[in-house]
Short mmCIF file of C-alpha atoms in Angstrom, two decimals:
data_model
loop_
_atom_site.label_atom_id
_atom_site.label_comp_id
_atom_site.label_asym_id
_atom_site.label_seq_id
_atom_site.Cartn_x
_atom_site.Cartn_y
_atom_site.Cartn_z
CA MET A 734 99.18 100.37 123.67
CA CYS A 735 95.82 101.95 124.92
CA GLY A 736 92.98 104.20 123.98
CA PHE A 737 91.73 107.61 125.52
CA VAL A 738 89.47 110.16 126.15
CA CYS A 739 90.09 113.87 127.62
CA LEU A 740 87.17 116.35 128.00
CA TRP A 741 88.67 119.91 128.70
CA ASN A 742 86.39 122.46 129.96
CA LEU A 743 83.49 119.79 130.09
CA ASP A 744 82.43 118.49 133.27
CA ASP A 745 81.07 115.38 132.10
CA GLU A 746 82.10 112.04 133.43
CA GLU A 747 79.07 110.08 131.99
CA LEU A 748 80.16 111.54 128.56
CA ALA A 749 83.75 110.66 129.07
CA SER A 750 82.63 107.07 130.10
CA ARG A 751 80.53 106.60 127.14
CA MET A 752 83.01 107.52 124.86
CA ILE A 753 85.75 105.40 126.32
CA ARG A 754 83.72 102.32 126.20
CA LYS A 755 83.39 102.56 122.39
CA MET A 756 87.14 101.71 122.79
CA GLU A 757 87.44 99.27 125.19
CA HIS A 758 88.91 97.03 122.64
CA ARG A 759 92.13 99.17 122.83
CA GLY A 760 92.75 98.54 126.14
CA PRO A 761 91.01 95.56 128.03
CA ASP A 762 93.55 95.30 131.00
CA ALA A 763 92.07 98.27 132.87
CA LEU A 764 89.59 100.89 132.28
CA GLU A 765 89.87 104.31 134.37
CA VAL A 766 87.87 107.65 134.28
CA LEU A 767 89.11 110.35 136.61
CA ARG A 768 88.00 113.98 137.12
CA PRO A 769 90.49 115.88 139.28
CA LYS A 770 89.03 118.45 141.61
CA ASN A 771 91.88 121.18 140.76
CA ILE A 772 91.96 120.60 137.01
CA PRO A 773 88.96 121.45 134.78
CA VAL A 774 89.33 118.06 132.80
CA VAL A 775 87.91 114.54 132.71
CA MET A 776 90.38 111.85 131.31
CA ALA A 777 89.51 108.14 130.61
CA HIS A 778 91.82 105.64 129.78
CA ALA A 779 91.54 101.85 128.35
CA ARG A 780 95.02 100.32 128.91
CA LEU A 781 96.76 97.51 127.27
CA ALA A 782 99.79 96.80 129.71
CA ILE A 783 103.03 96.42 127.79
CA ILE A 784 105.77 98.06 130.02
CA GLY A 785 105.34 98.44 133.63
CA PRO A 786 102.34 96.19 133.75
CA ASP A 787 101.97 95.88 137.44
CA ASN A 788 101.93 99.64 138.07
CA GLY A 789 101.36 101.67 135.30
CA ALA A 790 97.79 102.51 135.52
CA GLN A 791 96.44 105.76 133.73
CA PRO A 792 95.46 108.52 133.90
CA ILE A 793 98.70 109.65 135.68
CA TYR A 794 97.65 112.28 138.19
CA GLN A 795 100.59 113.95 140.00
CA GLY A 796 99.96 117.28 141.67
CA ASP A 797 98.71 119.73 139.33
CA ASN A 798 99.49 117.86 136.27
CA ILE A 799 97.35 114.79 134.62
CA LEU A 800 98.14 112.67 131.70
CA VAL A 801 96.86 110.08 129.12
CA VAL A 802 99.10 108.43 126.92
CA ASN A 803 98.61 105.75 123.91
CA GLY A 804 101.62 104.23 122.61
CA GLU A 805 105.25 103.06 123.77
CA ILE A 806 108.15 105.79 124.69
CA TYR A 807 111.17 103.42 123.56
CA ASN A 808 114.07 105.71 125.15
CA HIS A 809 112.02 106.02 128.64
CA ALA A 810 115.13 104.22 130.32
CA ASP A 811 117.51 106.94 128.99
CA LEU A 812 115.12 109.40 129.86
CA ARG A 813 114.65 108.28 133.45
CA ALA A 814 118.37 108.30 134.13
CA ILE A 815 118.35 111.95 132.88
CA LEU A 816 115.71 113.11 134.57
CA GLY A 817 116.28 111.32 138.11
CA GLU A 818 114.66 107.87 139.14
CA ALA A 819 113.58 109.61 142.24
CA ALA A 820 111.07 111.73 140.37
CA PHE A 821 109.01 108.52 139.31
CA GLN A 822 106.19 106.92 140.73
CA THR A 823 105.43 104.27 138.39
CA ARG A 824 107.62 101.71 135.98
CA SER A 825 105.46 102.97 133.12
CA ASP A 826 107.34 104.34 130.04
CA SER A 827 104.23 107.04 129.61
CA GLU A 828 105.22 108.65 132.90
CA THR A 829 108.14 110.31 131.23
CA VAL A 830 105.98 112.60 129.28
CA LEU A 831 104.98 114.10 132.28
CA HIS A 832 108.56 114.53 133.95
CA LEU A 833 109.98 115.98 130.64
CA PHE A 834 107.14 118.73 130.61
CA ARG A 835 107.62 119.57 134.01
CA ASN A 836 111.46 119.89 133.14
CA ASN A 837 110.57 123.02 131.00
CA ALA A 838 112.77 122.53 128.17
CA LEU A 839 111.76 124.63 125.19
CA ARG A 840 111.57 121.32 122.74
CA TRP A 841 110.74 118.92 125.50
CA VAL A 842 108.64 116.87 123.15
CA SER A 843 111.22 116.27 120.52
CA ARG A 844 113.01 114.13 123.02
CA LEU A 845 110.45 111.44 122.94
CA ASP A 846 111.55 108.38 120.84
CA GLY A 847 108.60 106.17 120.06
CA MET A 848 105.05 105.79 118.77
CA PHE A 849 102.54 108.13 120.93
CA ALA A 850 99.85 110.36 121.38
CA PHE A 851 99.10 112.10 124.65
CA VAL A 852 96.94 114.78 126.27
CA LEU A 853 98.46 116.60 129.27
CA ALA A 854 96.31 119.08 131.58
CA THR A 855 97.34 121.47 134.14
CA PRO A 856 94.82 124.16 135.77
CA GLU A 857 95.36 126.51 133.08
CA ARG A 858 96.06 124.75 129.94
CA ILE A 859 96.03 121.68 127.99
CA ILE A 860 98.56 120.07 125.62
CA ALA A 861 98.35 117.53 122.92
CA ALA A 862 100.90 116.00 120.67
CA ARG A 863 101.26 113.10 118.29
CA ASP A 864 104.61 111.05 117.18
CA PRO A 865 106.38 112.42 113.89
CA LEU A 866 104.50 109.73 111.45
CA GLY A 867 101.24 109.82 113.12
CA ILE A 868 101.52 105.95 114.17
CA LYS A 869 99.36 106.46 116.75
CA PRO A 870 96.16 108.65 116.31
CA LEU A 871 94.54 111.74 117.94
CA TYR A 872 91.27 113.50 117.16
CA VAL A 873 90.12 116.53 118.70
CA ALA A 874 86.57 118.08 118.48
CA HIS A 875 84.87 121.29 119.68
CA ILE A 876 82.07 120.76 121.93
CA GLY A 877 80.48 124.36 122.81
CA GLU A 878 83.28 126.17 124.76
CA GLY A 879 85.12 122.94 125.46
CA LEU A 880 87.43 120.55 123.57
CA ALA A 881 87.25 116.66 123.36
CA PHE A 882 90.35 114.38 122.66
CA ALA A 883 89.79 110.88 121.67
CA SER A 884 92.27 107.84 120.16
CA GLU A 885 89.38 106.89 117.64
CA LEU A 886 86.53 108.52 115.56
CA LYS A 887 84.09 106.01 116.55
CA ALA A 888 84.41 107.68 120.14
CA PHE A 889 82.57 110.78 118.93
CA ASP A 890 79.58 109.04 117.11
CA GLY A 891 76.34 110.20 118.34
CA VAL A 892 78.20 112.90 120.37
CA ASP A 893 76.99 116.51 119.59
CA VAL A 894 80.24 118.28 118.20
CA THR A 895 80.91 120.91 116.06
CA ARG A 896 83.72 119.64 114.05
CA ILE A 897 86.60 116.74 114.39
CA GLU A 898 89.86 117.30 113.16
CA ALA A 899 92.93 114.82 113.55
CA LEU A 900 96.00 116.09 115.14
CA GLU A 901 98.73 116.16 112.23
CA PRO A 902 101.61 113.72 112.72
CA GLY A 903 104.54 115.63 114.64
CA ALA A 904 102.39 118.31 115.84
CA MET A 905 101.61 119.83 119.25
CA PHE A 906 98.63 121.67 120.55
CA ASP A 907 98.69 124.09 123.35
CA SER A 908 95.77 125.80 124.53
CA VAL A 909 98.02 128.77 125.71
CA ALA A 910 100.95 128.90 123.06
CA GLY A 911 98.83 127.33 120.02
CA MET A 912 99.70 124.79 117.45
CA ARG A 913 103.13 123.99 116.34
CA ARG A 914 104.86 121.52 114.25
CA TRP A 915 107.75 120.05 116.58
CA TYR A 916 108.63 117.34 113.70
CA ARG A 917 109.19 117.80 110.01
CA MET A 918 110.05 115.15 107.42
CA PRO A 919 113.34 115.35 106.08
CA GLN A 920 113.38 115.61 102.31
CA GLY A 921 114.45 112.66 100.48
CA ALA A 922 117.59 112.75 98.43
CA ALA A 923 117.42 112.17 94.53
CA ASP A 924 120.95 111.93 92.98
CA PRO A 925 123.97 110.39 94.77
CA GLU A 926 127.06 112.61 95.77
CA PRO A 927 129.92 112.26 93.90
CA GLY A 928 132.09 109.37 95.08
CA ILE A 929 129.45 107.82 97.36
CA ASP A 930 130.39 104.44 98.13
CA GLU A 931 127.29 102.07 97.69
CA GLU A 932 128.62 99.20 99.65
CA LEU A 933 129.13 101.42 103.08
CA THR A 934 125.80 102.83 102.40
CA TRP A 935 124.00 99.80 102.62
CA ARG A 936 126.34 98.24 105.50
CA GLU A 937 125.32 101.38 107.30
CA LEU A 938 121.77 100.82 106.64
CA ARG A 939 121.80 97.36 107.95
CA LEU A 940 123.15 98.67 111.58
CA VAL A 941 120.51 101.43 111.39
CA LEU A 942 117.82 99.06 110.96
CA GLU A 943 119.20 96.43 113.64
CA GLU A 944 119.26 99.05 116.15
CA ALA A 945 115.67 100.20 115.34
CA VAL A 946 114.35 96.58 115.73
CA ALA A 947 116.03 96.20 119.06
CA LYS A 948 114.74 99.59 120.24
CA TRP A 949 110.95 98.57 119.05
CA MET A 950 111.15 94.99 120.92
CA VAL A 951 111.57 96.83 124.11
CA ALA A 952 108.70 95.48 126.45
CA ASP A 953 107.72 93.73 129.56
CA VAL A 954 105.63 91.35 127.80
CA GLU A 955 106.75 88.83 124.82
CA VAL A 956 106.76 90.56 121.22
CA GLY A 957 106.12 88.49 118.16
CA SER A 958 106.41 89.16 114.53
CA PHE A 959 103.81 89.08 111.50
CA LEU A 960 105.44 87.12 108.47
CA SER A 961 103.80 87.44 105.32
CA GLY A 962 106.59 85.90 103.48
CA GLY A 963 107.41 89.32 101.71
CA LEU A 964 110.54 90.88 101.80
CA ASP A 965 109.58 93.51 104.33
CA SER A 966 108.27 91.27 107.12
CA SER A 967 110.79 88.49 106.48
CA ILE A 968 113.61 91.26 107.14
CA ILE A 969 112.03 92.36 110.20
CA ALA A 970 111.38 88.71 111.58
CA ALA A 971 114.97 87.76 110.81
CA ILE A 972 116.53 90.46 112.66
CA ALA A 973 114.12 90.14 115.46
CA ALA A 974 114.83 86.23 115.72
CA ARG A 975 118.40 87.00 116.43
CA GLN A 976 117.84 89.87 118.88
CA SER A 977 114.77 87.97 120.96
CA PRO A 978 115.52 86.73 124.47
CA LYS A 979 113.61 83.42 123.40
CA ARG A 980 112.30 81.63 120.24
CA LEU A 981 110.39 84.33 118.04
CA LYS A 982 106.68 83.58 117.38
CA THR A 983 105.75 84.56 113.74
CA PHE A 984 102.37 84.81 112.27
CA SER A 985 101.00 84.41 108.44
CA VAL A 986 97.44 84.19 107.16
CA GLY A 987 96.17 83.60 103.72
CA LEU A 988 94.07 81.49 101.50
CA ALA A 989 94.87 77.63 101.76
CA GLY A 990 97.87 77.34 99.43
CA SER A 991 98.34 81.04 98.75
CA PRO A 992 101.96 82.50 97.96
CA ASP A 993 102.18 84.19 101.15
CA LEU A 994 101.44 81.25 103.41
CA ILE A 995 103.98 78.98 101.30
CA ALA A 996 106.58 81.66 101.76
CA ALA A 997 106.13 82.40 105.16
CA ARG A 998 106.35 78.86 106.19
CA ARG A 999 109.49 78.41 104.31
CA VAL A 1000 111.11 81.69 106.14
CA ALA A 1001 109.79 80.51 109.38
CA ASP A 1002 111.47 77.10 108.80
CA TYR A 1003 114.91 79.11 107.77
CA LEU A 1004 114.66 81.24 110.54
CA GLY A 1005 113.71 78.66 113.26
CA THR A 1006 110.71 80.60 114.56
CA GLU A 1007 107.78 79.11 116.33
CA HIS A 1008 105.29 79.45 113.41
CA PHE A 1009 101.62 79.94 113.63
CA GLU A 1010 99.44 80.29 110.62
CA HIS A 1011 95.73 80.54 109.66
CA ALA A 1012 93.96 79.58 105.88
CA PHE A 1013 90.83 81.86 105.97
CA THR A 1014 87.91 81.26 103.52
CA PRO A 1015 85.53 83.34 101.76
CA GLU A 1016 83.01 82.33 104.02
CA GLU A 1017 85.20 83.73 106.92
CA VAL A 1018 85.71 86.81 105.19
CA ALA A 1019 81.99 87.76 104.65
CA ARG A 1020 81.58 86.88 108.41
CA VAL A 1021 84.18 89.31 109.49
CA LEU A 1022 83.68 92.13 106.80
CA PRO A 1023 81.34 94.41 108.97
CA HIS A 1024 83.47 93.83 111.83
CA VAL A 1025 86.67 94.97 109.96
CA ILE A 1026 85.02 98.00 108.55
CA TYR A 1027 83.59 99.43 111.29
CA HIS A 1028 87.04 99.32 113.16
CA LEU A 1029 88.87 100.38 110.24
CA GLU A 1030 86.71 103.72 110.22
CA SER A 1031 87.13 103.70 106.40
CA ALA A 1032 85.41 102.43 103.17
CA ASP A 1033 88.38 102.90 101.19
CA ILE A 1034 88.72 99.77 98.69
CA ASP A 1035 92.47 99.27 98.71
CA LEU A 1036 92.40 99.95 102.52
CA VAL A 1037 89.64 97.23 103.03
CA ARG A 1038 91.54 94.71 100.95
CA SER A 1039 94.39 95.06 103.05
CA ALA A 1040 92.71 95.11 106.30
CA VAL A 1041 91.01 91.70 105.91
CA PRO A 1042 94.31 89.79 105.88
CA THR A 1043 95.54 92.09 108.64
CA HIS A 1044 92.37 91.29 110.78
CA PHE A 1045 93.12 87.60 110.36
CA ALA A 1046 96.79 88.10 111.28
CA ALA A 1047 95.92 90.04 114.30
CA ARG A 1048 93.38 87.69 115.82
CA LEU A 1049 95.89 84.78 115.26
CA ALA A 1050 98.56 86.65 117.14
CA ARG A 1051 96.68 87.81 119.88
CA ARG A 1052 96.29 84.31 121.36
CA HIS A 1053 99.66 84.07 121.67
CA VAL A 1054 101.21 87.50 122.37
CA LYS A 1055 100.30 91.07 123.26
CA ALA A 1056 102.51 92.78 120.82
CA VAL A 1057 103.87 92.36 117.13
CA LEU A 1058 106.41 93.69 114.74
CA THR A 1059 105.29 94.45 111.15
CA GLY A 1060 107.03 95.76 107.99
CA GLU A 1061 105.05 98.73 107.43
CA GLY A 1062 106.75 101.56 106.02
CA ALA A 1063 109.58 99.89 104.05
CA ASP A 1064 107.81 100.41 100.64
CA GLU A 1065 107.16 104.28 101.41
CA LEU A 1066 110.95 104.55 102.43
CA PHE A 1067 112.76 102.43 99.64
CA ALA A 1068 110.26 102.62 96.71
CA GLY A 1069 108.53 99.21 97.09
CA TYR A 1070 105.41 99.70 95.20
CA THR A 1071 104.40 98.79 91.67
CA TYR A 1072 103.58 102.11 90.62
CA HIS A 1073 107.08 103.50 91.55
CA HIS A 1074 108.76 101.90 88.71
CA ALA A 1075 107.32 104.52 86.57
CA TYR A 1076 110.04 106.87 88.11
CA VAL A 1077 112.88 104.95 87.66
CA ASP A 1078 114.60 107.45 85.27
CA ARG A 1079 113.09 110.58 87.40
CA PRO A 1080 114.85 110.42 90.73
CA ARG A 1081 113.82 113.91 91.96
CA GLU A 1082 110.29 113.05 91.28
CA LEU A 1083 110.72 109.55 92.98
CA ALA A 1084 112.43 111.26 96.07
CA ASP A 1085 109.60 113.89 96.29
CA GLU A 1086 106.72 111.22 96.05
CA LEU A 1087 108.38 109.14 98.72
CA THR A 1088 108.43 111.90 100.96
CA ARG A 1089 104.96 112.63 100.35
CA SER A 1090 103.56 109.19 100.81
CA LEU A 1091 105.45 108.88 104.10
CA GLY A 1092 103.83 112.17 105.18
CA THR A 1093 100.36 110.47 104.24
CA MET A 1094 100.58 107.27 105.95
CA HIS A 1095 98.94 108.36 109.14
CA ASN A 1096 95.42 108.29 107.76
CA ILE A 1097 95.99 105.26 105.24
CA ASN A 1098 98.18 102.51 105.86
CA LEU A 1099 99.05 103.28 109.45
CA GLN A 1100 95.13 103.80 109.95
CA ARG A 1101 94.73 100.35 108.80
CA VAL A 1102 97.60 98.85 111.15
CA ASP A 1103 96.61 100.62 114.23
CA ARG A 1104 92.75 100.13 114.15
CA VAL A 1105 92.60 96.56 112.97
CA THR A 1106 95.24 95.10 115.21
CA MET A 1107 93.96 97.38 118.18
CA ALA A 1108 90.38 95.89 117.45
CA GLU A 1109 92.01 92.57 118.65
CA SER A 1110 93.77 94.21 121.62
CA LEU A 1111 97.09 93.57 119.83
CA GLU A 1112 99.99 96.25 119.71
CA ALA A 1113 101.60 96.35 116.54
CA ARG A 1114 104.83 98.07 116.18
CA THR A 1115 106.75 99.35 112.95
CA PRO A 1116 110.21 99.42 113.28
CA PHE A 1117 110.83 100.48 109.53
CA LEU A 1118 109.29 103.93 110.86
CA ASP A 1119 111.91 104.44 113.55
CA ARG A 1120 112.78 108.07 113.48
CA GLU A 1121 116.51 107.44 113.07
CA LEU A 1122 115.90 105.04 110.45
CA ILE A 1123 113.65 107.56 108.51
CA ASP A 1124 116.19 110.17 108.64
CA PHE A 1125 118.98 107.82 107.27
CA ALA A 1126 116.72 106.24 104.56
CA GLN A 1127 115.63 109.51 103.47
CA SER A 1128 119.64 110.74 103.12
CA ILE A 1129 119.89 107.67 100.89
CA PRO A 1130 119.75 108.85 96.89
CA ALA A 1131 116.41 107.67 95.31
CA THR A 1132 118.73 105.91 92.83
CA LEU A 1133 119.96 103.45 95.11
CA LYS A 1134 116.37 102.36 95.93
CA LEU A 1135 114.88 102.05 92.56
CA ARG A 1136 117.10 101.25 89.71
CA ARG A 1137 117.56 99.81 86.34
CA THR A 1138 118.99 96.25 86.29
CA ASP A 1139 119.56 93.15 84.20
CA PRO A 1140 116.65 90.84 84.24
CA ALA A 1141 119.01 88.01 83.87
CA SER A 1142 121.30 89.09 86.93
CA PRO A 1143 120.72 87.06 90.09
CA GLU A 1144 120.48 90.29 92.06
CA SER A 1145 117.64 91.99 90.05
CA THR A 1146 113.50 91.51 90.25
CA GLY A 1147 113.27 92.48 86.44
CA PRO A 1148 114.28 95.31 84.26
CA THR A 1149 114.13 97.64 87.30
CA THR A 1150 114.46 96.47 90.74
CA GLU A 1151 112.64 98.22 93.67
CA LYS A 1152 114.26 98.41 97.20
CA TRP A 1153 117.47 97.52 95.93
CA ILE A 1154 119.43 99.01 98.57
CA LEU A 1155 117.28 97.33 101.26
CA ARG A 1156 117.97 93.91 99.62
CA LYS A 1157 121.61 94.49 99.41
CA ALA A 1158 121.77 95.41 103.25
CA CYS A 1159 119.89 92.03 104.30
CA ALA A 1160 121.04 89.72 101.45
CA ASP A 1161 122.77 87.44 103.92
CA LEU A 1162 119.71 87.24 106.36
CA LEU A 1163 117.44 85.34 104.17
CA PRO A 1164 117.54 82.65 101.43
CA HIS A 1165 118.90 84.46 98.04
CA ASP A 1166 115.60 83.71 96.10
CA LEU A 1167 113.40 85.26 98.61
CA VAL A 1168 115.58 88.47 98.81
CA TRP A 1169 115.01 88.86 95.28
CA ARG A 1170 111.65 87.65 95.13
CA LYS A 1171 109.30 89.95 92.92
CA LYS A 1172 106.98 91.84 95.32
CA ALA A 1173 103.00 90.94 95.91
CA GLN A 1174 100.90 93.13 97.70
CA PHE A 1175 99.82 91.94 100.93
CA ASP A 1176 96.04 91.57 100.09
CA GLU A 1177 97.27 89.60 96.68
CA GLY A 1178 99.72 87.45 98.23
CA SER A 1179 97.38 86.26 100.65
CA GLY A 1180 94.58 85.54 98.66
CA ALA A 1181 92.30 88.20 100.19
CA VAL A 1182 91.47 89.91 96.70
CA THR A 1183 90.25 86.33 95.77
CA ALA A 1184 88.48 85.64 98.99
CA LEU A 1185 86.80 88.91 99.16
CA GLY A 1186 85.54 88.61 95.64
CA GLU A 1187 83.78 85.42 96.35
CA ALA A 1188 82.58 86.75 99.58
CA LEU A 1189 81.20 89.72 98.03
CA GLN A 1190 79.24 87.95 95.47
CA ALA A 1191 77.68 85.58 98.15
CA MET A 1192 76.86 88.48 100.36
CA THR A 1193 74.98 90.30 97.35
CA GLY A 1194 73.77 87.46 95.35
CA SER A 1195 75.70 88.59 92.28
CA ALA A 1196 76.00 86.03 89.58
CA ALA A 1197 79.28 87.88 88.42
CA PRO A 1198 82.31 89.28 90.21
CA LEU A 1199 81.43 92.77 91.47
CA ASP A 1200 83.29 95.58 89.64
CA ARG A 1201 85.21 98.32 91.58
CA ALA A 1202 82.44 100.79 91.99
CA ALA A 1203 80.00 97.94 93.10
CA GLU A 1204 82.65 96.66 95.57
CA GLY A 1205 83.01 100.17 97.06
CA ALA A 1206 79.15 100.61 97.49
CA VAL A 1207 79.20 97.57 99.54
CA TYR A 1208 81.89 98.74 101.90
CA GLU A 1209 80.42 102.00 102.41
CA SER A 1210 76.78 100.56 102.95
CA LEU A 1211 78.45 98.18 105.71
CA LEU A 1212 79.88 101.23 107.00
CA ARG A 1213 76.83 103.48 107.05
CA GLN A 1214 75.14 100.67 108.93
CA SER A 1215 77.50 100.60 111.67
CA TYR A 1216 77.63 104.47 112.71
CA VAL A 1217 75.07 107.05 113.93
CA ASP A 1218 76.70 109.78 111.89
CA PRO A 1219 78.62 107.76 109.18
CA ASP A 1220 79.25 110.86 107.00
CA ARG A 1221 82.08 111.85 109.59
CA ILE A 1222 83.87 108.95 109.25
CA ILE A 1223 83.66 108.80 105.45
CA ASN A 1224 84.84 112.54 105.29
CA ALA A 1225 87.69 111.75 107.25
CA ALA A 1226 88.86 108.94 105.35
CA GLY A 1227 92.46 109.54 103.47
CA ARG A 1228 93.17 108.85 99.84
CA TRP A 1229 96.47 107.18 98.75
CA VAL A 1230 96.61 109.12 95.57
CA ALA A 1231 95.84 112.56 97.05
CA ASN A 1232 98.41 115.01 95.92
CA ARG A 1233 100.50 112.27 94.40
CA VAL A 1234 103.83 113.61 92.54
CA SER A 1235 103.50 113.17 88.84
CA VAL A 1236 106.22 111.94 86.69
CA ALA A 1237 107.47 114.81 84.41
CA ALA A 1238 107.50 113.98 80.92
CA ALA A 1239 110.80 113.08 79.29
#
């Protein structure tokens, strides 16, 4: 995992160096700035070495092509075999991007399987692309007649630009051919087809999920797993523990005695993982809050609330591993949020809402996961967002994801059960009561909301808990203090409820 800067038709190595140093946290293993003589570009790269750590330095400069990549290409071994090993000069998975481009296939970028953002330049053109879900960030700005690309908004802070835009997920920009969308989110299914076999469906889901976890564990360094004690992270940890070549390391955080810490400890004991935990305090939360908001690049209340425990988990994990698996994406795929229960009798609206929320993850929850983990030089991996798993999950009818259930049944979480088919698919991996445990948001189960409330009172000197508006004002104030031009950051923030699909009246 890495961070990069690319200046096209802007011959300014000093600017590239200044911008990349604002993102050194993304890649502490190496920092390079390169201006090739035959291409009108300056590229800078901060590297966190995960695959090919000994000879995978970037930018990758070969002949008339130069490339920077942030992310992981999980099918790089297969692509090497197809493209011919003799063409490769490094062991880096990123080099496959260069040779696919040189292969000149019409839809070459669609053959990349992973989480990635990259910029590739030749003497005549520049190409930039982003993975299907936008797991890895990529921004582009106009500076005079040139273009500047960067992995984080903070790289542009204090730089005189015309405008800054995020490259959309699944999009590719080509200075010669223009913009195109190389991946489109498949529309979610609503009602089951006649004669559907539910058991066959959940058994196949299990196989697709196991394959995704195996793929997303590929690395030349040890990969651990976040473990909140909730269903999603516990499923990932359970599958990873079976596939890991050594005893899996798991990481959990929360207030002392919080439900998440207790549940995670129980799951870790059940799975036999090497478990690490940290009990944070309101005083710690107050101390790290400016740091979290600066790196998060957002003052959104819900995002900050979930970013705080993510920060402590990332800091804990980085002491032991360079990469972790997370359960991010399961709620969007399988209807796991509290508000989804209102759609229980409206499968078409639910399927549409899940499709919408998957498409907006890039500047909400995935932004949190990327920024907060990379602030600690940790790579976070999201196997639930594997492209093949998304395709399969979107083909599963919404009626199998959220359904009415008998609260007295041992296989229910109440009158309506969320993520029903995911629970069925993984029921044998974990204790029964955990599989059918009622969901708690990460910030609630960890106690982060309680700790934040106490921290904010202490920071503001308030005698009473802050209401939501006052809480948001504190976060925005901290963000504004961190940036030369904070309005750029604030204006770029995503909103979870934007364009939400409404539930039709009965």
